[in-house]
């Protein structure tokens, strides 16, 4: 499996891109590596798009267009929605959503190994939020057919403001809340996959 990926890099990438792609591959979870092998011809494009999505998300965080919360907030929703929308336009909806699902399976492995993503160990509700926003992002790419990446940014941002995506319920201090509005303190969250975190519409 590793040899196939390295052959792919040699024939389709050069220089720093090859080194970056190789390093990124070995950093992937098992489910993500399986996606690469089973979507061999689309993997390089997905790698490039993912890098651009992360750059765009960072740029959006500085504009004030959405709340800058990358752990369950609007920016988190944007990252996943924009990622799937961008991938859908390039490699198709089915392949894009399979990659998103593989990423979330990898997040469960990260949880078991206590590895952090965006500064926090993943949990079930965060994963459900991501999977929901992945589906909406893929659908928006097909529904709106924006002509440029900038237009796609606006499509996703407007959908978030309209409440079409999901975020995790928090108070104004950034504490996670349950669906009744109760604060979830560290002892209710630490080391747990299933928590009482609450998904709400992205305009709340």
C-alpha positions as YAML, in Angstrom:
chain: A
units: angstrom
residues:
- id: 1
  name: UNK
  ca: [0.00, 0.00, 0.00]
- id: 2
  name: UNK
  ca: [2.74, 2.45, 0.96]
- id: 3
  name: UNK
  ca: [4.70, 1.60, -2.18]
- id: 4
  name: UNK
  ca: [1.74, 2.43, -4.42]
- id: 5
  name: UNK
  ca: [1.41, 5.86, -2.83]
- id: 6
  name: UNK
  ca: [5.11, 6.60, -3.15]
- id: 7
  name: UNK
  ca: [5.05, 5.58, -6.84]
- id: 8
  name: UNK
  ca: [2.12, 7.93, -7.29]
- id: 9
  name: UNK
  ca: [4.08, 10.76, -5.69]
- id: 10
  name: UNK
  ca: [7.11, 10.14, -7.90]
- id: 11
  name: UNK
  ca: [5.07, 10.29, -11.08]
- id: 12
  name: UNK
  ca: [2.64, 13.07, -10.21]
- id: 13
  name: UNK
  ca: [4.39, 15.36, -7.73]
- id: 14
  name: UNK
  ca: [7.77, 17.05, -7.55]
- id: 15
  name: UNK
  ca: [10.02, 18.71, -5.00]
- id: 16
  name: UNK
  ca: [8.39, 20.16, -1.91]
- id: 17
  name: UNK
  ca: [4.95, 18.97, -2.97]
- id: 18
  name: UNK
  ca: [6.15, 15.37, -3.11]
- id: 19
  name: UNK
  ca: [7.74, 15.63, 0.33]
- id: 20
  name: UNK
  ca: [4.63, 17.26, 1.76]
- id: 21
  name: UNK
  ca: [2.30, 14.68, 0.20]
- id: 22
  name: UNK
  ca: [4.42, 11.79, 1.46]
- id: 23
  name: UNK
  ca: [4.58, 13.23, 4.99]
- id: 24
  name: UNK
  ca: [0.84, 13.88, 4.96]
- id: 25
  name: UNK
  ca: [0.07, 10.34, 3.86]
- id: 26
  name: UNK
  ca: [2.03, 8.77, 6.69]
- id: 27
  name: UNK
  ca: [0.23, 11.08, 9.13]
- id: 28
  name: UNK
  ca: [-3.19, 9.85, 7.98]
- id: 29
  name: UNK
  ca: [-5.36, 7.47, 9.96]
- id: 30
  name: UNK
  ca: [-5.96, 3.94, 8.71]
- id: 31
  name: UNK
  ca: [-9.39, 4.78, 7.20]
- id: 32
  name: UNK
  ca: [-7.94, 7.80, 5.40]
- id: 33
  name: UNK
  ca: [-5.06, 5.75, 4.00]
- id: 34
  name: UNK
  ca: [-7.60, 3.21, 2.74]
- id: 35
  name: UNK
  ca: [-9.50, 6.03, 1.01]
- id: 36
  name: UNK
  ca: [-6.27, 7.13, -0.71]
- id: 37
  name: UNK
  ca: [-5.63, 3.64, -2.05]
- id: 38
  name: UNK
  ca: [-9.21, 3.11, -3.22]
- id: 39
  name: UNK
  ca: [-9.40, 6.60, -4.82]
- id: 40
  name: UNK
  ca: [-5.90, 6.61, -6.19]
- id: 41
  name: UNK
  ca: [-6.46, 8.95, -9.14]
- id: 42
  name: UNK
  ca: [-8.32, 11.50, -7.01]
- id: 43
  name: UNK
  ca: [-5.97, 11.52, -4.02]
- id: 44
  name: UNK
  ca: [-3.50, 14.12, -5.29]
- id: 45
  name: UNK
  ca: [-6.30, 16.57, -6.09]
- id: 46
  name: UNK
  ca: [-7.89, 15.97, -2.69]
- id: 47
  name: UNK
  ca: [-4.53, 16.63, -1.01]
- id: 48
  name: UNK
  ca: [-4.14, 19.94, -2.86]
- id: 49
  name: UNK
  ca: [-7.73, 21.04, -2.17]
- id: 50
  name: UNK
  ca: [-7.45, 20.22, 1.54]
- id: 51
  name: UNK
  ca: [-4.43, 22.49, 1.82]
- id: 52
  name: UNK
  ca: [-6.27, 25.33, 0.10]
- id: 53
  name: UNK
  ca: [-9.31, 24.85, 2.33]
- id: 54
  name: UNK
  ca: [-7.19, 25.19, 5.46]
- id: 55
  name: UNK
  ca: [-5.66, 28.41, 4.10]
- id: 56
  name: UNK
  ca: [-9.08, 29.79, 3.22]
- id: 57
  name: UNK
  ca: [-10.47, 28.87, 6.64]
- id: 58
  name: UNK
  ca: [-7.60, 30.74, 8.28]
- id: 59
  name: UNK
  ca: [-8.33, 33.78, 6.09]
- id: 60
  name: UNK
  ca: [-12.06, 33.68, 6.91]
- id: 61
  name: UNK
  ca: [-11.22, 33.56, 10.63]
- id: 62
  name: UNK
  ca: [-9.67, 37.02, 10.32]
- id: 63
  name: UNK
  ca: [-12.54, 38.70, 8.48]
- id: 64
  name: UNK
  ca: [-15.26, 38.75, 11.14]
- id: 65
  name: UNK
  ca: [-17.60, 37.09, 8.62]
- id: 66
  name: UNK
  ca: [-18.30, 34.26, 11.09]
- id: 67
  name: UNK
  ca: [-17.50, 33.56, 14.71]
- id: 68
  name: UNK
  ca: [-13.88, 32.36, 14.88]
- id: 69
  name: UNK
  ca: [-14.55, 29.25, 16.96]
- id: 70
  name: UNK
  ca: [-12.81, 26.28, 15.35]
- id: 71
  name: UNK
  ca: [-14.00, 23.85, 18.04]
- id: 72
  name: UNK
  ca: [-17.71, 23.49, 17.45]
- id: 73
  name: UNK
  ca: [-18.46, 27.03, 16.27]
- id: 74
  name: UNK
  ca: [-19.28, 28.65, 12.95]
- id: 75
  name: UNK
  ca: [-15.70, 28.56, 11.68]
- id: 76
  name: UNK
  ca: [-15.59, 24.83, 12.38]
- id: 77
  name: UNK
  ca: [-18.82, 24.40, 10.42]
- id: 78
  name: UNK
  ca: [-17.37, 26.49, 7.61]
- id: 79
  name: UNK
  ca: [-14.20, 24.40, 7.41]
- id: 80
  name: UNK
  ca: [-16.12, 21.18, 6.90]
- id: 81
  name: UNK
  ca: [-18.81, 22.64, 4.65]
- id: 82
  name: UNK
  ca: [-16.27, 24.39, 2.44]
- id: 83
  name: UNK
  ca: [-14.00, 21.33, 2.38]
- id: 84
  name: UNK
  ca: [-16.76, 19.03, 1.14]
- id: 85
  name: UNK
  ca: [-18.09, 21.62, -1.30]
- id: 86
  name: UNK
  ca: [-14.63, 22.14, -2.77]
- id: 87
  name: UNK
  ca: [-13.96, 18.41, -3.00]
- id: 88
  name: UNK
  ca: [-17.37, 17.75, -4.54]
- id: 89
  name: UNK
  ca: [-16.71, 20.23, -7.33]
- id: 90
  name: UNK
  ca: [-13.40, 18.53, -8.10]
- id: 91
  name: UNK
  ca: [-13.70, 14.80, -7.40]
- id: 92
  name: UNK
  ca: [-17.46, 14.25, -7.09]
- id: 93
  name: UNK
  ca: [-19.88, 14.05, -4.19]
- id: 94
  name: UNK
  ca: [-19.56, 10.32, -3.50]
- id: 95
  name: UNK
  ca: [-15.77, 10.33, -3.26]
- id: 96
  name: UNK
  ca: [-15.79, 13.55, -1.22]
- id: 97
  name: UNK
  ca: [-18.25, 12.25, 1.37]
- id: 98
  name: UNK
  ca: [-16.34, 8.97, 1.66]
- id: 99
  name: UNK
  ca: [-13.20, 10.95, 2.45]
- id: 100
  name: UNK
  ca: [-15.12, 12.96, 5.05]
- id: 101
  name: UNK
  ca: [-16.43, 9.76, 6.62]
- id: 102
  name: UNK
  ca: [-12.93, 8.26, 6.64]
- id: 103
  name: UNK
  ca: [-11.65, 11.37, 8.41]
- id: 104
  name: UNK
  ca: [-14.29, 10.99, 11.13]
- id: 105
  name: UNK
  ca: [-13.43, 7.32, 11.59]
- id: 106
  name: UNK
  ca: [-9.85, 8.50, 12.04]
- id: 107
  name: UNK
  ca: [-11.07, 10.96, 14.66]
- id: 108
  name: UNK
  ca: [-12.47, 8.06, 16.67]
- id: 109
  name: UNK
  ca: [-9.04, 6.48, 16.58]
- id: 110
  name: UNK
  ca: [-7.62, 9.82, 17.70]
- id: 111
  name: UNK
  ca: [-10.07, 9.81, 20.61]
- id: 112
  name: UNK
  ca: [-8.97, 6.35, 21.69]
- id: 113
  name: UNK
  ca: [-5.33, 7.44, 21.51]
- id: 114
  name: UNK
  ca: [-6.06, 10.84, 23.11]
- id: 115
  name: UNK
  ca: [-4.72, 12.73, 20.09]
- id: 116
  name: UNK
  ca: [-6.03, 16.25, 19.61]
- id: 117
  name: UNK
  ca: [-7.57, 17.86, 16.53]
- id: 118
  name: UNK
  ca: [-7.67, 21.66, 16.50]
- id: 119
  name: UNK
  ca: [-6.60, 21.65, 20.15]
- id: 120
  name: UNK
  ca: [-9.21, 19.19, 21.47]
- id: 121
  name: UNK
  ca: [-9.63, 15.43, 21.64]
- id: 122
  name: UNK
  ca: [-12.55, 14.51, 19.31]
- id: 123
  name: UNK
  ca: [-15.84, 13.14, 20.62]
- id: 124
  name: UNK
  ca: [-19.05, 11.70, 19.16]
- id: 125
  name: UNK
  ca: [-21.04, 14.95, 19.01]
- id: 126
  name: UNK
  ca: [-18.20, 16.81, 17.30]
- id: 127
  name: UNK
  ca: [-18.03, 13.97, 14.78]
- id: 128
  name: UNK
  ca: [-21.78, 14.07, 14.17]
- id: 129
  name: UNK
  ca: [-21.55, 17.82, 13.62]
- id: 130
  name: UNK
  ca: [-18.79, 17.35, 11.07]
- id: 131
  name: UNK
  ca: [-20.63, 14.61, 9.18]
- id: 132
  name: UNK
  ca: [-23.79, 16.73, 9.02]
- id: 133
  name: UNK
  ca: [-21.91, 19.77, 7.76]
- id: 134
  name: UNK
  ca: [-20.05, 17.61, 5.25]
- id: 135
  name: UNK
  ca: [-23.36, 16.56, 3.68]
- id: 136
  name: UNK
  ca: [-24.67, 20.11, 3.53]
- id: 137
  name: UNK
  ca: [-21.43, 21.38, 1.99]
- id: 138
  name: UNK
  ca: [-21.52, 18.71, -0.71]
- id: 139
  name: UNK
  ca: [-25.17, 19.51, -1.48]
- id: 140
  name: UNK
  ca: [-24.48, 23.25, -1.66]
- id: 141
  name: UNK
  ca: [-21.74, 22.70, -4.21]
- id: 142
  name: UNK
  ca: [-24.23, 20.96, -6.49]
- id: 143
  name: UNK
  ca: [-27.20, 23.22, -5.76]
- id: 144
  name: UNK
  ca: [-25.50, 26.57, -6.32]
- id: 145
  name: UNK
  ca: [-22.80, 25.75, -8.88]
- id: 146
  name: UNK
  ca: [-20.66, 28.79, -7.92]
- id: 147
  name: UNK
  ca: [-18.12, 29.79, -10.53]
- id: 148
  name: UNK
  ca: [-15.22, 30.62, -8.24]
- id: 149
  name: UNK
  ca: [-13.76, 29.66, -4.88]
- id: 150
  name: UNK
  ca: [-14.67, 33.13, -3.58]
- id: 151
  name: UNK
  ca: [-18.30, 32.62, -4.52]
- id: 152
  name: UNK
  ca: [-18.26, 29.23, -2.83]
- id: 153
  name: UNK
  ca: [-16.95, 30.84, 0.37]
- id: 154
  name: UNK
  ca: [-19.93, 33.19, 0.32]
- id: 155
  name: UNK
  ca: [-22.39, 30.37, -0.38]
- id: 156
  name: UNK
  ca: [-21.17, 28.39, 2.65]
- id: 157
  name: UNK
  ca: [-20.99, 31.46, 4.90]
- id: 158
  name: UNK
  ca: [-24.52, 32.53, 3.99]
- id: 159
  name: UNK
  ca: [-25.82, 29.00, 4.64]
- id: 160
  name: UNK
  ca: [-24.21, 29.11, 8.09]
- id: 161
  name: UNK
  ca: [-25.81, 32.47, 8.85]
- id: 162
  name: UNK
  ca: [-29.16, 31.07, 7.70]
- id: 163
  name: UNK
  ca: [-28.87, 28.15, 10.14]
- id: 164
  name: UNK
  ca: [-28.50, 25.40, 7.52]
- id: 165
  name: UNK
  ca: [-25.39, 23.88, 9.12]
- id: 166
  name: UNK
  ca: [-24.84, 22.72, 12.71]
- id: 167
  name: UNK
  ca: [-22.68, 23.96, 15.58]
- id: 168
  name: UNK
  ca: [-22.26, 22.87, 19.20]
- id: 169
  name: UNK
  ca: [-24.20, 24.79, 21.81]
- id: 170
  name: UNK
  ca: [-21.97, 27.04, 23.97]
- id: 171
  name: UNK
  ca: [-22.36, 29.99, 26.31]
- id: 172
  name: UNK
  ca: [-20.68, 33.36, 25.77]
- id: 173
  name: UNK
  ca: [-17.65, 32.18, 27.73]
- id: 174
  name: UNK
  ca: [-17.07, 29.28, 25.36]
- id: 175
  name: UNK
  ca: [-18.31, 26.57, 27.73]
- id: 176
  name: UNK
  ca: [-20.09, 23.65, 26.10]
- id: 177
  name: UNK
  ca: [-23.75, 23.37, 27.06]
- id: 178
  name: UNK
  ca: [-26.25, 20.51, 27.07]
- id: 179
  name: UNK
  ca: [-29.55, 20.91, 25.25]
- id: 180
  name: UNK
  ca: [-31.19, 22.34, 28.39]
- id: 181
  name: UNK
  ca: [-28.53, 25.04, 28.64]
- id: 182
  name: UNK
  ca: [-26.56, 23.50, 31.48]
- id: 183
  name: UNK
  ca: [-22.79, 23.98, 31.52]
- id: 184
  name: UNK
  ca: [-20.75, 20.85, 30.80]
- id: 185
  name: UNK
  ca: [-17.69, 21.03, 33.00]
- id: 186
  name: UNK
  ca: [-14.43, 19.25, 32.28]
- id: 187
  name: UNK
  ca: [-15.30, 16.19, 34.33]
- id: 188
  name: UNK
  ca: [-18.39, 15.63, 32.16]
- id: 189
  name: UNK
  ca: [-16.32, 15.71, 28.97]
- id: 190
  name: UNK
  ca: [-12.78, 14.52, 29.62]
- id: 191
  name: UNK
  ca: [-12.00, 11.06, 28.29]
- id: 192
  name: UNK
  ca: [-15.54, 10.44, 27.05]
- id: 193
  name: UNK
  ca: [-16.64, 9.69, 23.47]
- id: 194
  name: UNK
  ca: [-20.35, 10.08, 24.23]
- id: 195
  name: UNK
  ca: [-21.16, 13.36, 25.95]
- id: 196
  name: UNK
  ca: [-24.19, 15.58, 26.53]
- id: 197
  name: UNK
  ca: [-23.01, 18.22, 24.07]
- id: 198
  name: UNK
  ca: [-25.88, 19.61, 22.00]
- id: 199
  name: UNK
  ca: [-26.08, 20.24, 18.25]
- id: 200
  name: UNK
  ca: [-27.95, 23.41, 17.26]
- id: 201
  name: UNK
  ca: [-28.55, 25.34, 14.07]
- id: 202
  name: UNK
  ca: [-25.56, 27.38, 12.93]
- id: 203
  name: UNK
  ca: [-27.35, 30.72, 13.33]
- id: 204
  name: UNK
  ca: [-27.82, 30.31, 17.09]
...
